[in-house]
Each structure stands twice: as C-alpha cells, then as structure tokens.
Short mmCIF file of C-alpha atoms and ligand atoms in Angstrom, two decimals:
data_model
loop_
_atom_site.label_atom_id
_atom_site.label_comp_id
_atom_site.label_asym_id
_atom_site.label_seq_id
_atom_site.Cartn_x
_atom_site.Cartn_y
_atom_site.Cartn_z
CA MET A 236 0.22 0.04 -0.04
CA PRO A 237 1.32 3.40 -0.95
CA THR A 238 1.48 5.64 2.20
CA ARG A 239 0.06 9.23 1.74
CA ASP A 240 3.84 10.50 1.80
CA THR A 241 4.96 8.37 -1.40
CA MET A 242 1.48 9.25 -3.13
CA HIS A 243 2.08 13.04 -2.56
CA LYS A 244 6.04 12.49 -3.60
CA GLN A 245 4.38 10.93 -6.81
CA THR A 246 2.35 13.55 -7.26
CA LEU A 247 5.07 16.15 -7.15
CA LEU A 248 6.97 14.02 -9.49
CA LYS A 249 4.44 13.94 -12.06
CA ARG A 250 3.96 17.61 -11.83
CA TRP A 251 7.58 18.28 -12.31
CA LEU A 252 7.59 15.88 -15.26
CA LEU A 253 4.72 17.84 -16.65
CA GLY A 254 6.19 21.04 -16.19
CA ALA A 255 9.67 19.82 -17.76
CA SER A 256 8.16 18.57 -20.91
CA LEU A 257 6.27 21.80 -21.18
CA ALA A 258 9.53 23.79 -20.64
CA ALA A 259 11.22 21.37 -23.05
CA LEU A 260 8.57 22.07 -25.72
CA THR A 261 8.57 26.10 -25.47
CA ALA A 262 12.72 26.01 -25.48
CA SER A 263 12.63 23.94 -28.72
CA GLY A 264 10.70 26.45 -30.28
CA ALA A 265 7.35 24.06 -30.77
CA SER A 266 3.85 26.04 -29.98
CA ALA A 267 1.51 25.59 -27.65
CA ALA A 268 -1.16 25.40 -30.16
CA THR A 269 -3.16 22.73 -29.11
CA ALA A 270 -6.42 20.50 -30.51
CA THR A 271 -8.76 18.96 -27.94
CA ARG A 272 -11.61 16.52 -28.84
CA GLY A 273 -14.68 16.34 -26.44
CA ASP A 274 -18.36 15.51 -26.20
CA PHE A 275 -20.53 18.20 -27.25
CA GLY A 276 -23.89 16.85 -25.95
CA THR A 277 -26.52 14.99 -28.09
CA LEU A 278 -29.30 15.92 -30.44
CA ALA A 279 -32.84 14.90 -29.46
CA ASP A 280 -32.99 11.92 -31.26
CA GLY A 281 -29.61 10.77 -29.38
CA THR A 282 -27.10 11.21 -31.90
CA LYS A 283 -23.80 12.22 -30.07
CA VAL A 284 -21.97 15.68 -31.16
CA GLU A 285 -18.34 15.75 -30.33
CA ALA A 286 -16.47 19.40 -30.59
CA VAL A 287 -12.80 20.04 -30.97
CA THR A 288 -11.26 23.21 -29.20
CA LEU A 289 -8.38 24.48 -31.26
CA SER A 290 -6.28 26.81 -29.01
CA ASN A 291 -3.10 28.78 -30.01
CA GLY A 292 -0.57 30.78 -27.08
CA ALA A 293 -1.68 34.03 -28.65
CA GLY A 294 -5.03 33.99 -26.71
CA MET A 295 -7.76 32.46 -29.66
CA THR A 296 -9.74 29.58 -29.11
CA ALA A 297 -12.05 28.26 -32.00
CA ARG A 298 -14.58 25.58 -31.10
CA ILE A 299 -15.62 23.44 -33.95
CA MET A 300 -18.54 20.86 -33.72
CA THR A 301 -19.73 18.02 -35.53
CA LEU A 302 -23.07 18.95 -36.51
CA GLY A 303 -22.83 20.99 -39.49
CA ALA A 304 -18.90 21.31 -39.20
CA THR A 305 -19.92 24.48 -37.36
CA LEU A 306 -17.64 27.13 -35.61
CA GLN A 307 -19.46 27.47 -32.39
CA SER A 308 -17.28 29.52 -30.82
CA LEU A 309 -14.17 31.92 -31.67
CA VAL A 310 -12.57 33.72 -28.89
CA VAL A 311 -10.18 36.59 -29.57
CA PRO A 312 -8.45 39.07 -27.33
CA ASP A 313 -9.33 42.65 -27.55
CA LYS A 314 -6.68 45.53 -27.43
CA ALA A 315 -6.59 45.42 -23.68
CA GLY A 316 -6.27 41.29 -24.03
CA ARG A 317 -9.85 40.78 -22.85
CA LYS A 318 -10.52 37.28 -24.54
CA GLU A 319 -14.27 37.01 -25.68
CA ASP A 320 -16.43 35.20 -28.47
CA VAL A 321 -17.00 36.95 -31.40
CA VAL A 322 -19.19 34.88 -33.39
CA LEU A 323 -23.06 34.18 -32.54
CA GLY A 324 -24.52 30.98 -32.01
CA TYR A 325 -25.81 28.70 -29.64
CA ASP A 326 -24.90 27.08 -26.28
CA THR A 327 -25.89 23.91 -27.39
CA ALA A 328 -25.94 21.66 -30.61
CA ARG A 329 -29.90 20.62 -30.40
CA GLU A 330 -30.64 24.80 -30.91
CA TYR A 331 -28.98 24.63 -34.31
CA LEU A 332 -31.24 22.17 -35.55
CA ALA A 333 -34.24 23.47 -33.27
CA ARG A 334 -34.07 27.10 -34.61
CA PRO A 335 -31.53 26.94 -37.30
CA ASN A 336 -30.33 30.13 -38.62
CA TYR A 337 -26.78 29.00 -40.27
CA PHE A 338 -24.78 30.62 -37.30
CA GLY A 339 -20.96 29.31 -38.08
CA VAL A 340 -22.20 26.51 -40.18
CA SER A 341 -20.56 24.86 -43.28
CA VAL A 342 -23.08 25.42 -45.87
CA GLY A 343 -23.55 22.91 -48.68
CA ARG A 344 -24.03 21.64 -51.44
CA TYR A 345 -25.01 24.99 -52.72
CA ALA A 346 -24.59 28.15 -50.31
CA ASN A 347 -26.78 31.00 -51.40
CA ARG A 348 -29.60 31.17 -53.59
CA ILE A 349 -30.52 28.94 -57.01
CA ALA A 350 -33.27 30.35 -58.67
CA LYS A 351 -36.83 28.50 -58.54
CA GLY A 352 -34.76 25.63 -57.27
CA LYS A 353 -34.16 24.92 -60.97
CA PHE A 354 -31.14 24.50 -62.87
CA THR A 355 -29.84 22.42 -65.98
CA LEU A 356 -26.80 20.57 -66.50
CA ASP A 357 -25.56 18.60 -69.70
CA GLY A 358 -29.17 19.20 -70.76
CA LYS A 359 -30.79 17.51 -67.77
CA SER A 360 -33.02 19.61 -65.67
CA TYR A 361 -32.75 19.27 -61.91
CA ALA A 362 -35.53 20.54 -59.04
CA LEU A 363 -34.43 21.33 -55.55
CA ALA A 364 -36.81 22.19 -52.81
CA THR A 365 -37.92 25.83 -52.51
CA ASN A 366 -36.97 26.77 -48.58
CA ASP A 367 -36.84 30.42 -49.15
CA GLY A 368 -39.73 32.02 -50.90
CA PRO A 369 -39.69 30.86 -54.65
CA ASN A 370 -35.89 29.82 -54.48
CA SER A 371 -33.65 27.39 -52.85
CA LEU A 372 -31.34 28.60 -50.17
CA HIS A 373 -28.11 27.10 -48.51
CA GLY A 374 -28.33 23.53 -50.02
CA GLY A 375 -32.19 22.77 -49.41
CA LEU A 376 -34.22 21.25 -46.35
CA LYS A 377 -31.32 19.49 -45.06
CA GLY A 378 -28.13 21.15 -46.05
CA PHE A 379 -24.69 20.14 -44.94
CA ASP A 380 -25.11 22.54 -41.95
CA LYS A 381 -27.89 19.84 -40.82
CA ARG A 382 -25.67 16.94 -41.35
CA MET A 383 -23.40 15.02 -38.87
CA TRP A 384 -19.51 15.49 -40.07
CA LYS A 385 -16.99 12.80 -38.99
CA ILE A 386 -13.84 13.96 -37.58
CA ASP A 387 -10.94 12.63 -39.55
CA SER A 388 -7.93 14.11 -38.13
CA VAL A 389 -7.22 16.79 -35.28
CA THR A 390 -3.74 17.83 -34.85
CA SER A 391 -1.99 19.92 -32.36
CA GLY A 392 1.07 22.22 -32.91
CA PRO A 393 2.84 24.21 -34.64
CA ASP A 394 -0.50 24.81 -35.84
CA ALA A 395 -3.94 23.05 -34.38
CA ARG A 396 -6.09 21.73 -37.01
CA VAL A 397 -9.45 19.42 -37.38
CA VAL A 398 -10.45 17.92 -40.36
CA LEU A 399 -13.78 16.99 -40.67
CA SER A 400 -15.52 15.04 -43.68
CA TYR A 401 -19.01 14.27 -44.97
CA VAL A 402 -20.39 12.04 -47.77
CA SER A 403 -23.60 13.62 -49.32
CA ALA A 404 -25.20 10.82 -51.31
CA ASP A 405 -26.13 10.87 -55.19
CA GLY A 406 -29.56 12.76 -55.26
CA GLU A 407 -29.41 14.13 -51.71
CA GLU A 408 -31.69 16.96 -51.86
CA GLY A 409 -32.04 17.02 -55.20
CA PHE A 410 -28.10 17.30 -56.71
CA PRO A 411 -26.63 14.98 -58.83
CA GLY A 412 -23.35 12.84 -57.77
CA GLU A 413 -22.12 11.50 -54.77
CA MET A 414 -20.21 14.23 -53.37
CA LYS A 415 -17.42 13.89 -50.62
CA VAL A 416 -16.53 17.07 -48.70
CA THR A 417 -13.96 18.12 -46.06
CA ALA A 418 -13.60 21.35 -43.72
CA THR A 419 -9.96 21.79 -42.76
CA TYR A 420 -9.93 24.40 -39.76
CA THR A 421 -6.45 25.66 -38.87
CA LEU A 422 -5.70 27.99 -36.07
CA THR A 423 -2.02 29.66 -36.31
CA GLU A 424 0.13 31.30 -33.93
CA ARG A 425 -0.59 34.47 -36.01
CA ASN A 426 -4.13 34.61 -34.57
CA GLU A 427 -5.37 33.27 -38.21
CA LEU A 428 -8.26 30.83 -38.42
CA LYS A 429 -7.90 29.03 -41.56
CA LEU A 430 -10.75 27.32 -43.43
CA GLU A 431 -10.54 25.18 -46.51
CA TYR A 432 -13.63 23.13 -48.32
CA ARG A 433 -12.79 20.60 -50.35
CA ALA A 434 -15.01 18.38 -52.72
CA THR A 435 -14.94 15.41 -55.07
CA THR A 436 -18.12 14.35 -57.01
CA SER A 437 -19.10 10.87 -58.89
CA LYS A 438 -20.74 12.79 -61.29
CA PRO A 439 -20.98 16.16 -62.83
CA THR A 440 -22.52 18.62 -60.31
CA VAL A 441 -22.80 22.08 -59.06
CA VAL A 442 -20.93 22.96 -55.59
CA ASN A 443 -20.49 26.21 -53.70
CA LEU A 444 -19.37 25.59 -49.92
CA THR A 445 -18.59 28.41 -47.57
CA ASN A 446 -19.22 29.07 -43.90
CA HIS A 447 -21.60 31.28 -42.38
CA ALA A 448 -20.23 32.78 -39.36
CA TYR A 449 -22.01 35.99 -37.89
CA PHE A 450 -19.06 38.00 -36.46
CA ASN A 451 -19.79 40.53 -33.80
CA LEU A 452 -16.22 41.63 -32.83
CA SER A 453 -17.32 43.88 -29.60
CA GLY A 454 -17.49 40.26 -27.73
CA ASN A 455 -19.36 40.33 -24.45
CA ASP A 456 -20.22 44.29 -25.00
CA ALA A 457 -22.55 42.72 -27.84
CA ARG A 458 -22.90 46.07 -29.55
CA ASP A 459 -24.58 45.86 -32.86
CA VAL A 460 -22.55 46.55 -36.04
CA MET A 461 -23.41 49.47 -37.25
CA GLY A 462 -20.34 51.07 -36.15
CA ASN A 463 -18.24 48.59 -37.52
CA LEU A 464 -15.68 50.16 -40.21
CA VAL A 465 -15.86 47.69 -43.18
CA THR A 466 -13.39 47.82 -46.04
CA LEU A 467 -14.61 45.67 -49.31
CA ASN A 468 -11.86 45.26 -51.79
CA ALA A 469 -14.54 45.05 -54.74
CA ASP A 470 -15.17 47.50 -57.28
CA ARG A 471 -18.63 45.81 -58.35
CA PHE A 472 -21.36 43.60 -56.90
CA THR A 473 -24.01 41.69 -58.21
CA PRO A 474 -27.45 43.61 -57.87
CA VAL A 475 -30.58 41.20 -57.29
CA ASP A 476 -34.21 41.30 -57.61
CA ALA A 477 -36.87 41.32 -55.09
CA THR A 478 -36.28 37.74 -53.99
CA LEU A 479 -32.73 38.30 -53.97
CA ILE A 480 -31.72 36.17 -57.03
CA PRO A 481 -28.67 38.25 -58.83
CA THR A 482 -30.21 39.97 -62.38
CA GLY A 483 -27.03 39.06 -64.21
CA GLU A 484 -25.54 42.73 -63.97
CA ARG A 485 -22.32 43.35 -62.41
CA ARG A 486 -22.86 46.89 -61.23
CA ALA A 487 -20.34 49.41 -60.20
CA VAL A 488 -20.03 50.37 -56.43
CA ALA A 489 -19.11 54.12 -57.01
CA GLY A 490 -21.37 56.65 -55.91
CA THR A 491 -23.65 54.03 -54.16
CA PRO A 492 -24.28 52.91 -50.70
CA PHE A 493 -22.38 49.66 -51.77
CA ASP A 494 -18.93 51.47 -51.92
CA PHE A 495 -16.86 50.20 -49.00
CA ARG A 496 -13.40 50.50 -50.90
CA LYS A 497 -12.36 52.68 -48.12
CA PRO A 498 -13.34 51.73 -44.49
CA ILE A 499 -16.97 53.21 -43.59
CA ALA A 500 -19.38 52.27 -40.87
CA VAL A 501 -21.47 49.72 -41.72
CA GLY A 502 -24.61 52.25 -40.59
CA THR A 503 -23.51 55.30 -42.32
CA ARG A 504 -25.84 54.39 -45.75
CA ILE A 505 -27.60 51.12 -44.86
CA ARG A 506 -30.97 53.25 -44.47
CA ASP A 507 -30.47 54.78 -47.64
CA ALA A 508 -33.76 53.66 -49.31
CA ARG A 509 -33.38 55.56 -51.93
CA ASP A 510 -31.29 52.75 -53.32
CA GLN A 511 -33.49 49.83 -54.54
CA GLN A 512 -30.78 47.36 -53.69
CA ILE A 513 -30.94 48.53 -50.24
CA ARG A 514 -34.61 48.02 -50.06
CA TYR A 515 -34.57 44.44 -51.31
CA GLY A 516 -31.59 43.48 -49.26
CA ARG A 517 -33.28 45.19 -46.22
CA GLY A 518 -29.86 46.55 -45.76
CA TYR A 519 -26.47 44.57 -47.41
CA ASP A 520 -27.22 41.10 -48.48
CA HIS A 521 -25.08 41.07 -51.56
CA ASN A 522 -22.37 39.28 -53.56
CA TYR A 523 -19.35 41.50 -54.08
CA ILE A 524 -17.30 40.51 -56.71
CA VAL A 525 -13.74 40.44 -55.14
CA ASN A 526 -11.09 42.33 -56.91
CA GLY A 527 -7.91 40.20 -58.18
CA ALA A 528 -7.60 36.90 -59.62
CA ALA A 529 -9.99 34.15 -58.24
CA GLY A 530 -8.11 30.99 -56.92
CA THR A 531 -5.49 33.07 -55.62
CA LEU A 532 -5.63 34.13 -51.96
CA ARG A 533 -6.33 37.67 -51.78
CA LEU A 534 -7.81 40.48 -49.38
CA ALA A 535 -11.54 40.60 -49.52
CA ALA A 536 -12.54 42.77 -46.59
CA VAL A 537 -11.61 44.19 -43.40
CA VAL A 538 -14.08 44.66 -40.08
CA GLU A 539 -12.67 47.17 -37.57
CA GLU A 540 -14.59 47.45 -34.22
CA PRO A 541 -13.59 50.60 -32.94
CA VAL A 542 -14.31 50.12 -29.16
CA SER A 543 -12.66 46.82 -28.53
CA GLY A 544 -10.00 47.31 -31.01
CA ARG A 545 -10.52 44.09 -32.76
CA VAL A 546 -9.61 44.08 -36.28
CA MET A 547 -10.48 41.09 -38.63
CA GLU A 548 -8.99 40.78 -42.09
CA VAL A 549 -10.78 38.28 -44.29
CA ARG A 550 -8.64 36.58 -47.57
CA VAL A 551 -10.18 34.51 -49.82
CA THR A 552 -9.95 32.61 -52.97
CA ALA A 553 -13.37 32.60 -54.03
CA PRO A 554 -14.58 35.33 -56.91
CA GLY A 555 -17.23 36.49 -54.88
CA ILE A 556 -18.19 37.29 -51.11
CA GLN A 557 -21.79 37.59 -49.71
CA PHE A 558 -22.33 40.68 -47.38
CA TYR A 559 -24.98 39.98 -45.10
CA THR A 560 -25.56 42.19 -41.78
CA GLY A 561 -28.30 40.02 -40.16
CA ASN A 562 -31.24 41.67 -41.67
CA PHE A 563 -33.60 38.65 -40.86
CA MET A 564 -32.89 38.34 -37.18
CA ASP A 565 -35.77 39.94 -35.45
CA GLY A 566 -35.09 39.21 -31.61
CA THR A 567 -36.66 35.95 -31.64
CA TYR A 568 -33.17 33.99 -31.85
CA PHE A 569 -31.87 33.29 -28.31
CA GLY A 570 -28.34 32.48 -28.80
CA LYS A 571 -25.33 32.22 -26.26
CA GLY A 572 -26.18 33.24 -23.16
CA GLN A 573 -29.80 33.83 -23.71
CA ARG A 574 -28.98 36.76 -25.45
CA ALA A 575 -31.67 37.78 -28.28
CA TYR A 576 -30.09 38.86 -31.70
CA ARG A 577 -31.62 41.53 -33.83
CA GLN A 578 -31.07 43.17 -37.23
CA GLY A 579 -27.64 44.29 -37.46
CA ASP A 580 -26.12 42.18 -34.81
CA ALA A 581 -23.46 40.50 -36.87
CA ILE A 582 -21.59 40.97 -39.97
CA CYS A 583 -21.59 37.67 -42.40
CA LEU A 584 -18.76 37.40 -44.92
CA GLU A 585 -19.59 34.37 -46.81
CA PRO A 586 -16.89 33.63 -49.75
CA GLY A 587 -17.73 31.69 -52.68
CA THR A 588 -19.03 31.97 -56.06
CA PHE A 589 -21.87 33.99 -57.46
CA PRO A 590 -25.22 33.18 -56.02
CA ASP A 591 -27.43 31.27 -58.65
CA ALA A 592 -24.38 30.75 -60.95
CA PRO A 593 -25.75 27.55 -62.16
CA ASN A 594 -28.05 29.79 -63.97
CA HIS A 595 -25.84 32.31 -65.09
CA PRO A 596 -23.61 30.98 -67.84
CA ASP A 597 -21.39 34.15 -67.74
CA PHE A 598 -20.92 33.90 -63.78
CA PRO A 599 -17.69 32.03 -62.55
CA SER A 600 -18.54 28.22 -63.03
CA ALA A 601 -20.21 26.41 -59.61
CA ARG A 602 -19.81 23.12 -62.17
CA LEU A 603 -17.77 20.26 -60.50
CA ASP A 604 -16.64 17.22 -62.75
CA PRO A 605 -15.67 13.87 -61.61
CA GLY A 606 -11.51 13.35 -61.33
CA LYS A 607 -11.66 17.17 -60.37
CA THR A 608 -11.13 18.64 -56.67
CA TYR A 609 -12.93 21.69 -55.72
CA VAL A 610 -11.30 23.87 -53.31
CA ASN A 611 -12.51 27.13 -51.30
CA THR A 612 -10.14 28.56 -48.87
CA MET A 613 -10.69 31.16 -46.63
CA VAL A 614 -8.52 33.26 -44.08
CA TYR A 615 -9.97 35.25 -40.87
CA ALA A 616 -6.96 36.98 -39.47
CA PHE A 617 -7.09 39.12 -36.28
CA ARG A 618 -5.24 41.78 -34.64
CA THR A 619 -6.11 44.92 -32.77
CA LYS A 620 -5.36 48.46 -33.11
C1 GLA B 172 -27.27 34.48 -46.32
C2 GLA B 172 -28.47 35.10 -47.21
C3 GLA B 172 -29.44 35.80 -46.60
C4 GLA B 172 -29.95 34.90 -45.29
C5 GLA B 172 -28.84 34.36 -44.52
C6 GLA B 172 -29.22 33.24 -43.86
O1 GLA B 172 -26.51 35.47 -46.02
O2 GLA B 172 -27.83 35.84 -48.42
O3 GLA B 172 -30.11 36.59 -47.41
O4 GLA B 172 -30.60 34.12 -45.81
O5 GLA B 172 -27.95 33.81 -45.30
O6 GLA B 172 -30.49 34.07 -42.64
#
C-alpha cells in the first residue's frame, strides 16, 4: 500500500515531469497550439455530437462541432487582452436544429440561392426544394449544415488543426453525384483561422461551399455592428431582384451605398432607401465581386470594431463574397447566454461563387466534374488596433 507520503511524492514528480516537458516544448520552439476533442452533448434523437477546441498561445480559441462542421465559438483578445467570443451561435447543438439560422455552419451543397430551385446540367433539369420564397437557399431543406460530419483528424502544434468530412449521397436534396467533402480548420500562432473546403464528385454536379459565421467583434459588449468600419476589396457587386436572385448585372459600387472600397461605418448608408438594392436586401445582403484573380488568396474584407480595437481581415480564393448584416434576425433567436439577436447584430462574410451561378453561364462556374477537386479557402486573420 502506498503511504500518503509516497503518493504525495508521486504527485509532485508527475507535476515536475509535466512542467519539464512543457518547458522543453517551449525551449525547442514548438508552439503551444493545441487541438482537443470532447463531447458536445446529444441531439434530440440521441445522436452524439463532438467538438474540437483549437487553442493557440496568443489567446485565440476556436470550437468546431461535428453538427454542420460548425464554428460554434471563436474567442479573440481585444486591445486590452480581454478574450471574448466574437461569433453568434447557440450554447447547445440541439438549438442549432431547433432554431436554425446558419450560425457559423458549413453551408452546402450550394451556398446562397438557386432561382426557383431549378438548374440544368448537360441538358438534364434538376429540381430542388424551394425553402426561401420561390428559391432554393443554402443547400435545401437538410443541407450540409444540418448533417453530422465525421472527425478525420485532430492535430496539435505548430498549427492546431481539425479535418472533418461528410459524404453527400447521389441525389441528396436533388443534387446529382455522390459528393465527398472535407472542411479543414487551422488555427495558427499568428491569430489566423484558416478554413478550407474541398469536394469531389462521382457525377457532374454543382457546388458552392462556404462558412456562415456571424461576426460581432465587440464580444461581450454585444453592440450592434452599425459602427463597425468595413472595407470591401470590390469595385463591383451583383445586384438582385426582389427575391435576392442576381439579375446578371455586375454593377460598379462607385457612387452607391455599396461602396466600401475605403473603410466606412456599416450604418452610414444602410438606411438609404433611395437605392432599390438597399430596399431589396433590407440592408446589405449582396454578393461582392472580389478584386483580383479568383483562385489566389487575396484580401476581400476588413472589419474593425473601434471600441474593442479588434480588427479582422478576410482573405479568400473565391470569386465573390456575400456581405450580409443579419437583416432577418428579429429578436426571436436566443443565442449563447440567452442573448436575443436582432437585425444588425452581426456581419456575415461568406466567400463563394456568385449566387445562382448554375443559371448564369457568364458567372464563375459552379460546376464540378469527376476527377476534379473543388477547393475554397478563406482566412480570418485577427489583430488589434
Ligand atoms: C445568407 C443570405 C441571407 C440569409 C442568410 C441566412 O446570408 O444571403 O439572405 O438567408 O444567409 O439567414
């Protein structure tokens, strides 16, 4: 029988060994970025949900859950070092299904809208469920955001990473081809959260995968985003009709409330109802055409929250980015900490191809063929000012 004294000594020894190995890690220059896997409750039908927490040595933490490969929380330090959650969402997995609003989810197979839920591919017509007025939105009735993803791998330092995957059956939600998708979240020591979506298919199909994080950089202060200074690296955007389907035009932002080429507060022109596009969107809910060559990582957006000093830069490979100011939130979504979310409480920046691209031959193509790999990469980089 070990005496209390030997047990105490063993505990001290264990603590010392742990401390020594941590010190060795730090001395060898290896980073403290860690990825930890844990339970995240169950769905109403008993399905177990897991979450992976990525933490770096610079104060950032990202939690990703297997339901919808969702970014459930993102903790970022402010200019005083206060670490606070900067994305909207729910405390439990169940609420994501009970009151879905795409908070931080992975959206697919087709993010954003397809007009009337119809498109043709190689002469064949496809019909999708219409779940947004006359149109199909965000992959249909049960898109990738409402599916259970698998954790393929979890890796600690130098960068902390989780790879999740999902296999979408041929014909699921009306889309052709079995599609295999992965979502890779990587947290770096430089306070960047990198997210990469990849997909392959067994038959020609269409694809547009994105993440739908709702950012509120004020953290616990929970101010609305009207005072956020936004810069969008886009000379043009795609105007929409009354159902938010692009008309096909690529309109110059110059001289309109859509000009964010220089930093300007979101609220400055959001009520300018002389612009019909503001009326249609109830504010901003539009696809911007990101300047520069699609396929190369380039700056798409900067968001600065002046009080906390948090600044987020968004770099994308996608041709477009949907800028949405949470216009449909009406105080009936009760999020983390039982906070009611209202219109203008967040900014979404959803990198992807243009909405309704399958019905616009001159838009960047959403087509994916067997043997090819679809890749959509986005980086959310944080600093303070
Ligand atoms: C996208 C759309 C919006 C809205 C949200 C989810 O941003 O463009 O119109 O549907 O998703 O509520």
